[in-house]
Each structure stands twice: as C-alpha cells, then as structure tokens.
CSV table of C-alpha atoms in Angstrom, one decimal:
chain,number,residue,atom,x,y,z
A,1,UNK,CA,-5.2,28.5,14.7
A,2,UNK,CA,-8.3,30.8,14.5
A,3,UNK,CA,-9.6,32.0,17.7
A,4,UNK,CA,-13.1,31.0,16.5
A,5,UNK,CA,-12.4,27.2,15.8
A,6,UNK,CA,-15.1,25.1,17.6
A,7,UNK,CA,-13.1,22.1,19.1
A,8,UNK,CA,-14.6,18.8,20.1
A,9,UNK,CA,-13.6,17.4,23.5
A,10,UNK,CA,-10.9,15.6,22.4
A,11,UNK,CA,-9.4,17.7,19.7
A,12,UNK,CA,-5.9,19.0,20.9
A,13,UNK,CA,-4.4,22.3,20.2
A,14,UNK,CA,-0.7,21.9,20.0
A,15,UNK,CA,2.3,22.8,17.9
A,16,UNK,CA,4.2,20.8,15.3
A,17,UNK,CA,8.0,21.3,14.2
A,18,UNK,CA,7.9,22.0,10.5
A,19,UNK,CA,11.1,22.4,8.2
A,20,UNK,CA,13.3,25.6,8.4
A,21,UNK,CA,16.5,25.5,6.2
A,22,UNK,CA,19.9,26.1,7.7
A,23,UNK,CA,22.4,27.3,5.2
A,24,UNK,CA,22.2,27.0,1.6
A,25,UNK,CA,23.3,23.4,1.2
A,26,UNK,CA,20.8,20.6,0.3
A,27,UNK,CA,19.2,19.4,3.5
A,28,UNK,CA,21.0,16.3,5.0
A,29,UNK,CA,20.9,14.1,8.1
A,30,UNK,CA,23.5,11.6,9.2
A,31,UNK,CA,22.4,8.4,10.8
A,32,UNK,CA,25.7,7.9,12.6
A,33,UNK,CA,28.2,10.2,14.2
A,34,UNK,CA,30.2,12.0,11.6
A,35,UNK,CA,33.9,11.2,12.2
A,36,UNK,CA,34.9,14.9,11.1
A,37,UNK,CA,32.9,16.3,13.8
A,38,UNK,CA,30.8,18.5,11.5
A,39,UNK,CA,26.9,19.0,12.1
A,40,UNK,CA,24.8,15.8,11.9
A,41,UNK,CA,22.3,17.8,10.1
A,42,UNK,CA,21.2,21.1,8.5
A,43,UNK,CA,17.7,21.0,9.3
A,44,UNK,CA,16.0,23.9,11.2
A,45,UNK,CA,12.9,23.9,13.2
A,46,UNK,CA,9.7,26.1,12.3
A,47,UNK,CA,7.4,25.4,15.3
A,48,UNK,CA,3.8,26.3,14.3
A,49,UNK,CA,0.3,26.1,16.2
A,50,UNK,CA,-2.1,23.7,14.9
A,51,UNK,CA,-5.2,21.7,16.0
A,52,UNK,CA,-5.1,17.8,15.9
A,53,UNK,CA,-8.8,16.6,15.3
A,54,UNK,CA,-9.9,13.4,17.0
A,55,UNK,CA,-11.0,10.8,14.2
A,56,UNK,CA,-12.4,8.3,16.8
A,57,UNK,CA,-15.6,7.3,15.6
A,58,UNK,CA,-15.6,9.7,12.6
A,59,UNK,CA,-13.3,7.8,10.2
A,60,UNK,CA,-16.2,7.4,7.7
A,61,UNK,CA,-17.7,10.7,7.9
A,62,UNK,CA,-14.5,12.3,7.5
A,63,UNK,CA,-13.5,10.0,4.6
A,64,UNK,CA,-10.2,8.8,6.2
A,65,UNK,CA,-8.5,5.9,4.2
A,66,UNK,CA,-5.3,5.0,2.9
A,67,UNK,CA,-6.2,6.0,-0.7
A,68,UNK,CA,-8.1,9.1,0.3
A,69,UNK,CA,-6.3,10.7,3.3
A,70,UNK,CA,-3.1,8.5,3.1
A,71,UNK,CA,-3.7,6.9,6.6
A,72,UNK,CA,-6.2,4.6,8.1
A,73,UNK,CA,-7.0,3.4,11.6
A,74,UNK,CA,-7.6,-0.4,11.9
A,75,UNK,CA,-8.5,-2.8,14.9
A,76,UNK,CA,-6.1,-5.7,15.2
A,77,UNK,CA,-5.0,-7.6,18.2
A,78,UNK,CA,-1.6,-9.0,18.4
A,79,UNK,CA,-0.1,-11.7,20.4
A,80,UNK,CA,2.8,-9.8,21.1
A,81,UNK,CA,2.4,-7.4,24.2
A,82,UNK,CA,5.8,-6.2,25.2
A,83,UNK,CA,7.9,-6.4,22.1
A,84,UNK,CA,11.1,-7.1,23.9
A,85,UNK,CA,12.7,-9.9,22.2
A,86,UNK,CA,13.8,-9.0,18.5
A,87,UNK,CA,13.8,-12.6,17.2
A,88,UNK,CA,10.1,-13.1,18.3
A,89,UNK,CA,9.2,-9.8,16.7
A,90,UNK,CA,10.6,-10.9,13.5
A,91,UNK,CA,9.3,-14.4,13.6
A,92,UNK,CA,6.0,-13.8,15.1
A,93,UNK,CA,5.0,-10.2,14.7
A,94,UNK,CA,6.1,-9.7,11.2
A,95,UNK,CA,3.8,-12.6,10.1
A,96,UNK,CA,0.9,-10.7,11.9
A,97,UNK,CA,1.7,-7.7,10.0
A,98,UNK,CA,1.9,-9.5,6.8
A,99,UNK,CA,-1.4,-11.0,7.2
A,100,UNK,CA,-3.0,-7.6,8.3
A,101,UNK,CA,-1.9,-6.0,5.1
A,102,UNK,CA,-3.1,-8.7,3.0
A,103,UNK,CA,-6.6,-8.5,4.6
A,104,UNK,CA,-6.9,-4.5,4.8
A,105,UNK,CA,-5.2,-3.3,1.7
A,106,UNK,CA,-5.4,-6.3,-0.8
A,107,UNK,CA,-1.5,-7.1,-0.7
A,108,UNK,CA,-0.7,-9.9,-2.7
A,109,UNK,CA,3.0,-9.7,-1.7
A,110,UNK,CA,4.9,-7.9,1.1
A,111,UNK,CA,8.4,-7.2,2.1
A,112,UNK,CA,9.2,-6.0,5.6
A,113,UNK,CA,12.5,-4.2,5.7
A,114,UNK,CA,12.7,-2.8,9.1
A,115,UNK,CA,11.0,-1.8,12.4
A,116,UNK,CA,11.6,0.7,15.0
A,117,UNK,CA,10.7,0.5,18.8
A,118,UNK,CA,10.1,4.0,20.3
A,119,UNK,CA,10.4,4.4,24.2
A,120,UNK,CA,11.2,7.4,26.3
A,121,UNK,CA,15.0,7.8,26.1
A,122,UNK,CA,17.1,7.4,29.0
A,123,UNK,CA,18.7,10.4,30.6
A,124,UNK,CA,22.1,8.8,29.9
A,125,UNK,CA,21.4,7.7,26.3
A,126,UNK,CA,24.0,8.8,23.7
A,127,UNK,CA,22.8,11.6,21.3
A,128,UNK,CA,21.8,9.3,18.4
A,129,UNK,CA,20.2,6.7,20.7
A,130,UNK,CA,18.1,9.4,22.0
A,131,UNK,CA,16.5,9.6,18.6
A,132,UNK,CA,14.6,6.5,19.4
A,133,UNK,CA,12.1,8.4,21.4
A,134,UNK,CA,9.0,9.8,19.6
A,135,UNK,CA,10.1,11.8,16.5
A,136,UNK,CA,8.7,15.5,16.9
A,137,UNK,CA,9.5,16.8,13.4
A,138,UNK,CA,7.0,16.6,10.4
A,139,UNK,CA,8.2,14.2,7.9
A,140,UNK,CA,7.6,11.4,5.5
A,141,UNK,CA,10.1,8.4,5.7
A,142,UNK,CA,10.6,8.1,1.9
A,143,UNK,CA,10.7,10.4,-1.1
A,144,UNK,CA,9.3,9.1,-4.4
A,145,UNK,CA,12.7,8.4,-5.9
A,146,UNK,CA,14.1,6.8,-2.8
A,147,UNK,CA,11.1,4.5,-2.4
A,148,UNK,CA,11.7,3.1,-5.9
A,149,UNK,CA,15.3,2.7,-5.2
A,150,UNK,CA,14.3,0.7,-2.1
A,151,UNK,CA,12.4,-1.8,-4.4
A,152,UNK,CA,15.6,-2.5,-6.3
A,153,UNK,CA,17.8,-2.9,-3.2
A,154,UNK,CA,15.4,-5.4,-1.5
A,155,UNK,CA,13.8,-7.1,-4.4
A,156,UNK,CA,16.8,-7.6,-6.5
A,157,UNK,CA,15.8,-9.6,-10.0
A,158,UNK,CA,12.1,-9.4,-9.1
A,159,UNK,CA,12.1,-5.5,-8.8
A,160,UNK,CA,11.7,-4.6,-12.3
A,161,UNK,CA,8.6,-6.9,-12.8
A,162,UNK,CA,7.1,-5.8,-9.5
A,163,UNK,CA,7.4,-2.2,-10.3
A,164,UNK,CA,5.1,-2.6,-13.4
A,165,UNK,CA,2.3,-3.2,-10.8
A,166,UNK,CA,1.1,-1.1,-7.9
A,167,UNK,CA,3.8,-0.6,-5.3
A,168,UNK,CA,3.2,1.0,-1.8
A,169,UNK,CA,5.2,1.5,1.3
A,170,UNK,CA,3.2,1.5,4.6
A,171,UNK,CA,4.2,1.9,8.1
A,172,UNK,CA,2.2,-0.3,10.5
A,173,UNK,CA,2.1,1.8,13.7
A,174,UNK,CA,1.0,0.4,17.0
A,175,UNK,CA,1.3,1.5,20.7
A,176,UNK,CA,2.8,-0.9,23.2
A,177,UNK,CA,1.6,-1.7,26.6
A,178,UNK,CA,-0.8,1.1,27.4
A,179,UNK,CA,-3.1,3.6,25.6
A,180,UNK,CA,-1.3,6.7,24.2
A,181,UNK,CA,-1.2,9.8,26.4
A,182,UNK,CA,1.9,11.6,26.0
A,183,UNK,CA,3.3,12.5,22.6
A,184,UNK,CA,0.5,10.8,20.4
A,185,UNK,CA,0.9,10.4,16.7
A,186,UNK,CA,-0.5,13.0,14.4
A,187,UNK,CA,-1.1,12.4,10.7
A,188,UNK,CA,-1.7,15.0,8.0
A,189,UNK,CA,-4.5,14.5,5.4
A,190,UNK,CA,-3.1,14.1,1.9
A,191,UNK,CA,-6.0,16.3,0.5
A,192,UNK,CA,-4.9,19.3,2.2
A,193,UNK,CA,-1.2,19.0,1.3
A,194,UNK,CA,0.3,21.5,-1.4
A,195,UNK,CA,2.6,18.8,-3.0
A,196,UNK,CA,4.6,21.3,-5.1
A,197,UNK,CA,5.4,23.7,-2.2
A,198,UNK,CA,5.3,21.5,1.0
A,199,UNK,CA,7.6,18.7,0.4
A,200,UNK,CA,11.5,19.2,0.8
A,201,UNK,CA,13.8,16.2,0.0
A,202,UNK,CA,16.4,15.6,2.4
A,203,UNK,CA,19.4,13.2,2.0
A,204,UNK,CA,19.5,10.4,4.7
A,205,UNK,CA,23.1,9.2,5.0
A,206,UNK,CA,24.2,5.9,6.4
A,207,UNK,CA,27.5,4.5,6.7
A,208,UNK,CA,27.1,2.4,3.6
A,209,UNK,CA,24.3,3.9,1.6
A,210,UNK,CA,22.2,6.8,1.1
A,211,UNK,CA,18.4,7.2,1.2
A,212,UNK,CA,16.0,10.2,1.3
A,213,UNK,CA,13.3,11.4,3.3
A,214,UNK,CA,10.8,14.2,2.8
A,215,UNK,CA,10.8,17.3,5.3
A,216,UNK,CA,7.6,19.2,5.3
A,217,UNK,CA,7.2,23.2,5.2
A,218,UNK,CA,4.4,24.9,7.1
A,219,UNK,CA,1.2,25.3,5.3
A,220,UNK,CA,-1.9,26.5,7.4
A,221,UNK,CA,-4.1,24.6,5.0
A,222,UNK,CA,-2.8,21.1,6.7
A,223,UNK,CA,-5.6,19.2,8.5
A,224,UNK,CA,-4.1,16.9,11.2
A,225,UNK,CA,-5.9,13.9,12.9
A,226,UNK,CA,-5.1,11.5,15.7
A,227,UNK,CA,-7.0,8.6,17.5
A,228,UNK,CA,-7.7,9.6,21.1
A,229,UNK,CA,-6.5,7.0,23.7
A,230,UNK,CA,-5.1,4.9,20.8
A,231,UNK,CA,-4.6,1.3,22.5
A,232,UNK,CA,-2.3,-1.4,21.5
A,233,UNK,CA,-5.2,-3.3,19.8
A,234,UNK,CA,-5.5,-0.2,17.4
A,235,UNK,CA,-3.1,0.3,14.6
A,236,UNK,CA,-2.3,3.4,12.4
A,237,UNK,CA,-1.4,2.5,8.8
A,238,UNK,CA,0.6,5.4,7.4
A,239,UNK,CA,1.3,5.5,3.6
A,240,UNK,CA,4.8,6.6,2.8
A,241,UNK,CA,4.6,6.1,-1.0
A,242,UNK,CA,2.2,4.8,-3.6
A,243,UNK,CA,3.1,4.4,-7.3
A,244,UNK,CA,-0.6,5.1,-8.3
A,245,UNK,CA,-0.9,8.9,-8.8
A,246,UNK,CA,-4.6,9.3,-8.6
A,247,UNK,CA,-4.6,8.1,-5.0
A,248,UNK,CA,-3.1,9.6,-1.8
A,249,UNK,CA,0.7,9.1,-2.2
A,250,UNK,CA,2.0,9.8,1.3
A,251,UNK,CA,1.3,11.1,4.7
A,252,UNK,CA,3.2,13.7,6.7
A,253,UNK,CA,3.3,12.6,10.3
A,254,UNK,CA,4.7,13.6,13.6
A,255,UNK,CA,4.5,12.9,17.4
A,256,UNK,CA,3.0,16.1,19.2
A,257,UNK,CA,2.7,17.3,22.7
A,258,UNK,CA,-0.7,17.1,24.4
A,259,UNK,CA,-1.0,19.5,27.3
A,260,UNK,CA,-4.0,17.8,28.6
A,261,UNK,CA,-2.2,14.4,29.1
A,262,UNK,CA,-2.1,13.5,32.8
A,263,UNK,CA,1.4,13.7,34.2
A,264,UNK,CA,0.8,10.2,35.9
A,265,UNK,CA,0.2,8.5,32.5
A,266,UNK,CA,2.9,6.3,31.2
A,267,UNK,CA,5.1,7.6,28.7
A,268,UNK,CA,4.5,6.6,25.1
A,269,UNK,CA,5.8,3.2,23.7
A,270,UNK,CA,5.2,2.2,20.1
A,271,UNK,CA,6.6,0.0,17.3
A,272,UNK,CA,6.5,0.8,13.7
A,273,UNK,CA,7.2,-1.8,11.0
A,274,UNK,CA,8.0,-0.6,7.5
A,275,UNK,CA,6.7,-2.5,4.6
A,276,UNK,CA,6.7,-2.6,0.7
A,277,UNK,CA,3.2,-3.8,-0.4
A,278,UNK,CA,2.8,-5.3,-4.0
A,279,UNK,CA,-0.4,-5.9,-5.8
A,280,UNK,CA,1.1,-8.5,-7.9
A,281,UNK,CA,2.8,-11.8,-6.8
C-alpha cells in the first residue's frame, strides 16, 4: 500500500490472506474430517496489506458490473429477514433469487445448487463447523473445469444442450438482519487480475465427490472494493464462472478485517446462494 495513497472517508486499509503453498503436493482441501488424521489441507497463508475502496455511489463511474469487473451491487428487498428456517429459504427465498437473476442478468433458466449461511462461530463449535463464519481467504468458488462438471452433475440430459449457450455461475450474497460492520465482503476487480499468474486450482474433496476452487496468489495490482454499511436490502452478485471469454469470467473475494468498525456493532451474518445461470431455456 503506497504511503501517498489518498483514501476516501470509507476506504479501508486492511489485509487479505492470499495463497502460499505448503509442500509440493497439488493444493487440496477436505470438507470433512479425514479418518486417517492427516492434514485437512495444504494451503498456507500469505497475508498482505491492501486498501478496499468504497464503491457506494460510484458504481457507474468505476464501471463496476458483472461483465466488466465481475461483480455488481443490486438493491433488492426480501420478505425473508432472519433466514432461520431451511425449508422457507428453499421455498420462498430461492424463488426471489431466481426472479432477481432473471431481471438483473437476463437469465432464461436458473438452477440453485446450494446456499451457505454465515454467522459468528460459537466458541464450542467443532473445527469444521467453525468454517461457517466469514471466510478470510482470497478465493473463487469454482475453477473453469469444475464449473462445467457441475453443469453436467446437476442438469443431466440437458447439460450438453445448455452448455452450447452462455453459462454463468453467480453467487447472490446478502447481509442478514443488520448492516455489515465486522468482516465485510471484499471483491476484486477482474480487470486487474493476472489470469495466467494469480489463479491456483485446489482440489475440494467431499466424502462422495471432488470439486475444485481457485486459490489466489498475491498481486499488488489487484484492486479491491466493498459496499460500506451494506444492508440486508443490498445484494452483491459475485461471478464465479462465465463461459464467454470476452467478459469478466470470475471474481476473487474474501471477508476482511475493518479496524474502524465499532466494537458494539453486531457481528456479521450473511447468506450466499450459488446459482447456475443459463441464457437459453
């Protein structure tokens, strides 16, 4: 972070945890406790300083959109407020997300494959349960190849036909209950990413299948944004894959510490819904 940088009142000097290798094996992460007692992952931490710029009111000026920067901030009121009941989330909120994406990104067909609710982990949570707090590691949820495999996994006989059209994977991220103070979500502009150097595929190992995510190596050219005091009626759309190569194809993202946040402010709660978006029926 240059000493001469001029910060607006809501830009945040902070740090991000980038990828560092441990050993020589291909990066991996287990999503469940390994029965052999071996390490859950071999992903180290390279903590680097950065400034996260407040995008509020400057989205158009900065050219921030799903197709240019890889993320977009959208106003959207949900009838859901607490996100406690899993059945109601799937029956009510999923429909809201589907309509939102049809309106905002022109989706003709959507497939929601999961969601994650993040709250401050309890002190007595098991290690893997504790990961449901904000993720403080720069990453992208899918690699390019894993995104295509996911379409085949979920869409079955329709996959081949749908993959001939444009396919995107978009996370719909929303705060719960209160404006975000602690551990806001930072998103990194695709236009400042070195796609050949910065992205590191990592195996994501489940009990019954295997996926892959991108870890991200540090690059001083990265440019980070967030939405100050983001409320539950403000959604961040995060692109994790796009089959069109002349558009922004993905967005590195991570929670980050904000030392200026009031200690009395509520801890962050959020929900992210992960969606495959098709431009054809």
